[in-house]
Every structure is written in C-alpha cells, then in structure tokens.
C-alpha cells in the first residue's frame, strides 16, 4: 500500500510550503505542460528509471519505470511516485524527467499494513498472482475500504515502513476485513 503523509491541517507535510506558496513540483509540471513540445521521449528503459508519464486524464506526473509489459507494441508499466498507483502505457506517453524535478522527494511512501494476515482457510480460487496467499475478493474489499478516503497511520515500533491504519472513527481499518472472514488478526 502507498500512503501520502498529511499533517493535521490537511496539507501534505512533504509539500506544505506555507500560506500562499505553491507546491514547486506542481508549478514545474504546469510549466512543462504548457511547453509540451519540449518533452523528450524516454530512451533508457532501465527498471526504476525516473520519468514523466501522461496519466489517463492527460496530466503529466512524476513516475518511475517498473517493467516492460510487452514488446510489440512496446508497453511499459510505470509507478506514479506522488500517488502510488501504477499504469501500463505506450512509450508515446512516457518522457524523460527534467532535472528540475529530481530534487523533490516522492509524495507517496510504500508501507506494509500491520495487524492482519491472510486467513488460513480461504477457498476462493481467484488469487493474486504476485501474492497468492490473498484472494482477489480480499483485495477488492480492501480497495473499497480505502478508496478516496483519508486515514490516520501509526508506525509499528521496530518495523521500518510498517503502519497500523485507522479510519476517522479511530477504528483499525483491517477489522472490517477480519469481520468479513477475508483476513485474520496478526500479532504485532
């Protein structure tokens, strides 16, 4: 799961530049978009290569190359580093990242969610290819719980990038998965 860190006032701690100041990453992206003819196609298709990618809404976003999905036609999987989502794109939507954008950290951070694990008995035949312990049903249920909502996270002591995720009622989000039988409680 990817999270974006927010302060209590709702602004990102990573991009909180004070009242009236604009997010410099977004300012640079807006300028690049207005000078669209100055974009250079990506020529180095190394895994984790920083790049710009045109999202489905047409906006340019900072990204990194994850993999080559197909070769004829060439289709690449990119991760949008400020949002944590991935998308398969043709090379016409992937560009070199301007040096002016390399100094800013990614806004989305990959974390492991703590407190739950796959159930021992799960007879659903549709499994996640990349993590077969989990069913597709569990994935979709978790996506429904998380989609476009703001949560609170606490770091688990001694575990790097591991968090407990709480909803706005200060309840652990994964408890709903456990109640549906799609996960089991895990000791922390």
PDB file of C-alpha atoms in Angstrom:
ATOM      1  CA  UNK A   1       0.000   0.000   0.000  1.00  0.00           C
ATOM      2  CA  UNK A   2       1.157   3.554  -0.665  1.00  0.00           C
ATOM      3  CA  UNK A   3       0.348   6.432   1.668  1.00  0.00           C
ATOM      4  CA  UNK A   4       0.735  10.187   1.379  1.00  0.00           C
ATOM      5  CA  UNK A   5       1.656  11.868   4.644  1.00  0.00           C
ATOM      6  CA  UNK A   6      -0.714  14.620   5.758  1.00  0.00           C
ATOM      7  CA  UNK A   7      -0.475  16.970   8.699  1.00  0.00           C
ATOM      8  CA  UNK A   8      -3.473  17.663  10.937  1.00  0.00           C
ATOM      9  CA  UNK A   9      -4.468  20.734   8.895  1.00  0.00           C
ATOM     10  CA  UNK A  10      -4.888  18.534   5.812  1.00  0.00           C
ATOM     11  CA  UNK A  11      -1.819  19.715   3.910  1.00  0.00           C
ATOM     12  CA  UNK A  12       0.902  17.284   2.978  1.00  0.00           C
ATOM     13  CA  UNK A  13       3.875  17.557   5.279  1.00  0.00           C
ATOM     14  CA  UNK A  14       6.060  16.836   2.296  1.00  0.00           C
ATOM     15  CA  UNK A  15       4.541  19.647   0.241  1.00  0.00           C
ATOM     16  CA  UNK A  16       3.396  22.118   2.906  1.00  0.00           C
ATOM     17  CA  UNK A  17       5.068  25.346   1.798  1.00  0.00           C
ATOM     18  CA  UNK A  18       3.092  27.849   3.849  1.00  0.00           C
ATOM     19  CA  UNK A  19       0.162  30.080   3.088  1.00  0.00           C
ATOM     20  CA  UNK A  20       0.045  31.431  -0.451  1.00  0.00           C
ATOM     21  CA  UNK A  21       3.026  29.422  -1.646  1.00  0.00           C
ATOM     22  CA  UNK A  22       2.500  26.918  -4.423  1.00  0.00           C
ATOM     23  CA  UNK A  23       3.785  23.349  -4.488  1.00  0.00           C
ATOM     24  CA  UNK A  24       7.004  23.672  -6.525  1.00  0.00           C
ATOM     25  CA  UNK A  25       6.576  20.221  -8.106  1.00  0.00           C
ATOM     26  CA  UNK A  26       3.125  21.133  -9.401  1.00  0.00           C
ATOM     27  CA  UNK A  27       4.392  24.533 -10.595  1.00  0.00           C
ATOM     28  CA  UNK A  28       7.168  22.875 -12.589  1.00  0.00           C
ATOM     29  CA  UNK A  29       4.769  20.266 -14.007  1.00  0.00           C
ATOM     30  CA  UNK A  30       2.343  23.031 -15.054  1.00  0.00           C
ATOM     31  CA  UNK A  31       5.159  24.914 -16.809  1.00  0.00           C
ATOM     32  CA  UNK A  32       6.328  21.746 -18.572  1.00  0.00           C
ATOM     33  CA  UNK A  33       2.758  21.004 -19.682  1.00  0.00           C
ATOM     34  CA  UNK A  34       2.427  24.483 -21.170  1.00  0.00           C
ATOM     35  CA  UNK A  35       5.712  23.937 -23.069  1.00  0.00           C
ATOM     36  CA  UNK A  36       4.640  20.456 -24.227  1.00  0.00           C
ATOM     37  CA  UNK A  37       6.769  20.479 -27.344  1.00  0.00           C
ATOM     38  CA  UNK A  38       9.920  20.467 -25.163  1.00  0.00           C
ATOM     39  CA  UNK A  39       9.324  16.954 -23.819  1.00  0.00           C
ATOM     40  CA  UNK A  40      11.870  14.338 -24.829  1.00  0.00           C
ATOM     41  CA  UNK A  41      10.835  10.697 -25.185  1.00  0.00           C
ATOM     42  CA  UNK A  42      12.284   8.262 -22.667  1.00  0.00           C
ATOM     43  CA  UNK A  43      15.254   6.436 -24.195  1.00  0.00           C
ATOM     44  CA  UNK A  44      16.557   4.489 -21.176  1.00  0.00           C
ATOM     45  CA  UNK A  45      14.137   1.759 -20.143  1.00  0.00           C
ATOM     46  CA  UNK A  46      16.022   0.599 -17.039  1.00  0.00           C
ATOM     47  CA  UNK A  47      13.893  -0.546 -14.083  1.00  0.00           C
ATOM     48  CA  UNK A  48      13.248   2.300 -11.597  1.00  0.00           C
ATOM     49  CA  UNK A  49      14.250   4.922 -14.195  1.00  0.00           C
ATOM     50  CA  UNK A  50      12.664   8.258 -13.190  1.00  0.00           C
ATOM     51  CA  UNK A  51      10.414   9.663 -15.901  1.00  0.00           C
ATOM     52  CA  UNK A  52       7.347  11.760 -16.643  1.00  0.00           C
ATOM     53  CA  UNK A  53       4.212   9.911 -17.676  1.00  0.00           C
ATOM     54  CA  UNK A  54       0.966  11.224 -19.070  1.00  0.00           C
ATOM     55  CA  UNK A  55      -1.837   9.947 -16.816  1.00  0.00           C
ATOM     56  CA  UNK A  56      -5.221   8.919 -18.263  1.00  0.00           C
ATOM     57  CA  UNK A  57      -6.569  12.430 -17.518  1.00  0.00           C
ATOM     58  CA  UNK A  58      -3.850  13.923 -19.757  1.00  0.00           C
ATOM     59  CA  UNK A  59      -1.801  15.460 -16.942  1.00  0.00           C
ATOM     60  CA  UNK A  60       1.922  14.845 -16.607  1.00  0.00           C
ATOM     61  CA  UNK A  61       3.051  13.132 -13.407  1.00  0.00           C
ATOM     62  CA  UNK A  62       6.396  12.160 -11.947  1.00  0.00           C
ATOM     63  CA  UNK A  63       6.886   8.438 -12.365  1.00  0.00           C
ATOM     64  CA  UNK A  64       9.386   5.648 -12.473  1.00  0.00           C
ATOM     65  CA  UNK A  65       9.576   2.753 -14.878  1.00  0.00           C
ATOM     66  CA  UNK A  66       8.650  -0.575 -13.269  1.00  0.00           C
ATOM     67  CA  UNK A  67       8.852  -3.020 -16.165  1.00  0.00           C
ATOM     68  CA  UNK A  68       8.302  -3.648 -19.845  1.00  0.00           C
ATOM     69  CA  UNK A  69       4.879  -5.247 -20.236  1.00  0.00           C
ATOM     70  CA  UNK A  70       5.087  -6.058 -23.962  1.00  0.00           C
ATOM     71  CA  UNK A  71       7.476  -5.502 -26.844  1.00  0.00           C
ATOM     72  CA  UNK A  72       5.208  -5.344 -29.895  1.00  0.00           C
ATOM     73  CA  UNK A  73       3.988  -2.708 -29.410  1.00  0.00           C
ATOM     74  CA  UNK A  74       6.239  -1.544 -26.583  1.00  0.00           C
ATOM     75  CA  UNK A  75       4.151  -1.088 -23.451  1.00  0.00           C
ATOM     76  CA  UNK A  76       5.685  -0.132 -20.079  1.00  0.00           C
ATOM     77  CA  UNK A  77       4.393  -0.262 -16.509  1.00  0.00           C
ATOM     78  CA  UNK A  78       5.077   2.976 -14.630  1.00  0.00           C
ATOM     79  CA  UNK A  79       4.516   3.878 -10.985  1.00  0.00           C
ATOM     80  CA  UNK A  80       3.251   7.402 -10.290  1.00  0.00           C
ATOM     81  CA  UNK A  81       5.562   8.309  -7.394  1.00  0.00           C
ATOM     82  CA  UNK A  82       3.348  11.060  -5.988  1.00  0.00           C
ATOM     83  CA  UNK A  83       0.212   8.895  -5.921  1.00  0.00           C
ATOM     84  CA  UNK A  84       1.402   5.291  -5.530  1.00  0.00           C
ATOM     85  CA  UNK A  85      -0.620   3.851  -8.397  1.00  0.00           C
ATOM     86  CA  UNK A  86       0.688   2.068 -11.485  1.00  0.00           C
ATOM     87  CA  UNK A  87      -0.403   2.019 -15.097  1.00  0.00           C
ATOM     88  CA  UNK A  88       0.643   0.323 -18.336  1.00  0.00           C
ATOM     89  CA  UNK A  89       1.437   2.931 -21.005  1.00  0.00           C
ATOM     90  CA  UNK A  90       2.688   3.010 -24.563  1.00  0.00           C
ATOM     91  CA  UNK A  91       6.040   4.760 -24.980  1.00  0.00           C
ATOM     92  CA  UNK A  92       4.360   7.806 -26.537  1.00  0.00           C
ATOM     93  CA  UNK A  93       3.103   8.763 -23.054  1.00  0.00           C
ATOM     94  CA  UNK A  94       6.471   8.376 -21.261  1.00  0.00           C
ATOM     95  CA  UNK A  95       9.100  11.125 -21.259  1.00  0.00           C
ATOM     96  CA  UNK A  96      12.484  11.959 -19.760  1.00  0.00           C
ATOM     97  CA  UNK A  97      12.266  13.567 -16.317  1.00  0.00           C
ATOM     98  CA  UNK A  98      13.626  17.129 -16.386  1.00  0.00           C
ATOM     99  CA  UNK A  99      16.482  17.759 -13.961  1.00  0.00           C
ATOM    100  CA  UNK A 100      14.396  20.452 -12.236  1.00  0.00           C
ATOM    101  CA  UNK A 101      12.121  17.728 -10.800  1.00  0.00           C
ATOM    102  CA  UNK A 102      14.789  15.373  -9.459  1.00  0.00           C
ATOM    103  CA  UNK A 103      15.425  17.288  -6.227  1.00  0.00           C
ATOM    104  CA  UNK A 104      11.951  16.706  -4.742  1.00  0.00           C
ATOM    105  CA  UNK A 105      11.086  13.516  -2.815  1.00  0.00           C
ATOM    106  CA  UNK A 106       8.179  11.306  -3.825  1.00  0.00           C
ATOM    107  CA  UNK A 107       4.919  12.209  -2.083  1.00  0.00           C
ATOM    108  CA  UNK A 108       3.697   8.613  -1.780  1.00  0.00           C
ATOM    109  CA  UNK A 109       5.500   6.173   0.502  1.00  0.00           C
ATOM    110  CA  UNK A 110       5.199   2.396   0.211  1.00  0.00           C
ATOM    111  CA  UNK A 111       4.288   0.789   3.540  1.00  0.00           C
ATOM    112  CA  UNK A 112       3.231  -2.599   4.866  1.00  0.00           C
ATOM    113  CA  UNK A 113      -0.064  -2.658   6.740  1.00  0.00           C
ATOM    114  CA  UNK A 114       0.219  -4.387  10.123  1.00  0.00           C
ATOM    115  CA  UNK A 115      -2.291  -6.194  12.315  1.00  0.00           C
ATOM    116  CA  UNK A 116      -3.763  -8.664   9.849  1.00  0.00           C
ATOM    117  CA  UNK A 117      -2.764 -11.542   7.592  1.00  0.00           C
ATOM    118  CA  UNK A 118      -4.409 -13.830   5.027  1.00  0.00           C
ATOM    119  CA  UNK A 119      -6.890 -16.299   6.525  1.00  0.00           C
ATOM    120  CA  UNK A 120      -5.701 -19.902   6.960  1.00  0.00           C
ATOM    121  CA  UNK A 121      -8.828 -21.217   5.281  1.00  0.00           C
ATOM    122  CA  UNK A 122      -9.731 -19.310   2.141  1.00  0.00           C
ATOM    123  CA  UNK A 123     -11.232 -21.430  -0.610  1.00  0.00           C
ATOM    124  CA  UNK A 124     -11.664 -18.643  -3.152  1.00  0.00           C
ATOM    125  CA  UNK A 125      -9.991 -19.851  -6.367  1.00  0.00           C
ATOM    126  CA  UNK A 126      -9.155 -16.395  -7.691  1.00  0.00           C
ATOM    127  CA  UNK A 127      -5.796 -15.443  -6.155  1.00  0.00           C
ATOM    128  CA  UNK A 128      -3.421 -12.517  -6.547  1.00  0.00           C
ATOM    129  CA  UNK A 129      -0.660 -13.572  -8.933  1.00  0.00           C
ATOM    130  CA  UNK A 130       2.005 -11.579  -7.097  1.00  0.00           C
ATOM    131  CA  UNK A 131       0.827 -12.679  -3.621  1.00  0.00           C
ATOM    132  CA  UNK A 132      -1.190 -15.933  -3.829  1.00  0.00           C
ATOM    133  CA  UNK A 133      -1.902 -16.021  -0.078  1.00  0.00           C
ATOM    134  CA  UNK A 134      -4.526 -13.321  -0.722  1.00  0.00           C
ATOM    135  CA  UNK A 135      -7.728 -13.717  -2.748  1.00  0.00           C
ATOM    136  CA  UNK A 136      -8.997 -11.212  -5.286  1.00  0.00           C
ATOM    137  CA  UNK A 137     -12.084 -10.842  -3.105  1.00  0.00           C
ATOM    138  CA  UNK A 138      -9.869  -9.662  -0.206  1.00  0.00           C
ATOM    139  CA  UNK A 139      -8.082  -7.200  -2.480  1.00  0.00           C
ATOM    140  CA  UNK A 140     -11.314  -5.683  -3.787  1.00  0.00           C
ATOM    141  CA  UNK A 141     -12.779  -5.461  -0.282  1.00  0.00           C
ATOM    142  CA  UNK A 142      -9.673  -3.607   0.943  1.00  0.00           C
ATOM    143  CA  UNK A 143      -9.740  -1.306  -2.083  1.00  0.00           C
ATOM    144  CA  UNK A 144     -13.371  -0.460  -1.300  1.00  0.00           C
ATOM    145  CA  UNK A 145     -12.393   0.339   2.290  1.00  0.00           C
ATOM    146  CA  UNK A 146      -9.502   2.584   1.257  1.00  0.00           C
ATOM    147  CA  UNK A 147     -10.722   4.242  -1.939  1.00  0.00           C
ATOM    148  CA  UNK A 148     -10.505   8.055  -1.832  1.00  0.00           C
ATOM    149  CA  UNK A 149     -10.615   8.320   1.938  1.00  0.00           C
ATOM    150  CA  UNK A 150      -8.316   9.920   4.475  1.00  0.00           C
ATOM    151  CA  UNK A 151      -6.909   7.690   7.216  1.00  0.00           C
ATOM    152  CA  UNK A 152      -4.572   8.017  10.156  1.00  0.00           C
ATOM    153  CA  UNK A 153      -1.499   5.818  10.461  1.00  0.00           C
ATOM    154  CA  UNK A 154       0.781   4.965  13.340  1.00  0.00           C
ATOM    155  CA  UNK A 155       4.189   3.399  12.836  1.00  0.00           C
ATOM    156  CA  UNK A 156       4.798  -0.018  14.331  1.00  0.00           C
ATOM    157  CA  UNK A 157       7.807   0.090  16.676  1.00  0.00           C
ATOM    158  CA  UNK A 158      10.868  -1.665  15.327  1.00  0.00           C
ATOM    159  CA  UNK A 159       9.394  -2.207  11.880  1.00  0.00           C
ATOM    160  CA  UNK A 160      10.561   0.024   9.072  1.00  0.00           C
ATOM    161  CA  UNK A 161       7.699   1.316   6.884  1.00  0.00           C
ATOM    162  CA  UNK A 162       5.040  -0.729   8.705  1.00  0.00           C
ATOM    163  CA  UNK A 163       1.901   1.027   9.904  1.00  0.00           C
ATOM    164  CA  UNK A 164      -1.453   0.458  11.564  1.00  0.00           C
ATOM    165  CA  UNK A 165      -4.171   2.225   9.593  1.00  0.00           C
ATOM    166  CA  UNK A 166      -7.147   3.878  11.351  1.00  0.00           C
ATOM    167  CA  UNK A 167     -10.331   5.391   9.907  1.00  0.00           C
ATOM    168  CA  UNK A 168     -11.774   8.745  11.014  1.00  0.00           C
ATOM    169  CA  UNK A 169     -13.580   6.971  13.898  1.00  0.00           C
ATOM    170  CA  UNK A 170     -10.178   5.802  15.205  1.00  0.00           C
ATOM    171  CA  UNK A 171     -11.006   2.178  14.354  1.00  0.00           C
ATOM    172  CA  UNK A 172      -8.455  -0.120  12.707  1.00  0.00           C
ATOM    173  CA  UNK A 173      -9.401  -0.414   9.039  1.00  0.00           C
ATOM    174  CA  UNK A 174      -8.475  -4.091   8.734  1.00  0.00           C
ATOM    175  CA  UNK A 175     -11.016  -5.128  11.409  1.00  0.00           C
ATOM    176  CA  UNK A 176     -13.709  -4.919   8.723  1.00  0.00           C
ATOM    177  CA  UNK A 177     -11.770  -7.439   6.593  1.00  0.00           C
ATOM    178  CA  UNK A 178     -11.472  -9.750   9.601  1.00  0.00           C
ATOM    179  CA  UNK A 179     -15.224  -9.430  10.276  1.00  0.00           C
ATOM    180  CA  UNK A 180     -15.913 -10.416   6.640  1.00  0.00           C
ATOM    181  CA  UNK A 181     -13.693 -13.512   7.030  1.00  0.00           C
ATOM    182  CA  UNK A 182     -11.232 -12.188   4.449  1.00  0.00           C
ATOM    183  CA  UNK A 183      -8.315 -11.805   6.897  1.00  0.00           C
ATOM    184  CA  UNK A 184      -7.137 -12.924  10.333  1.00  0.00           C
ATOM    185  CA  UNK A 185      -5.732 -10.897  13.213  1.00  0.00           C
ATOM    186  CA  UNK A 186      -1.931 -10.843  13.299  1.00  0.00           C
ATOM    187  CA  UNK A 187       0.090 -10.220  16.439  1.00  0.00           C
ATOM    188  CA  UNK A 188       2.243  -7.120  16.254  1.00  0.00           C
TER     189      UNK A 188
END
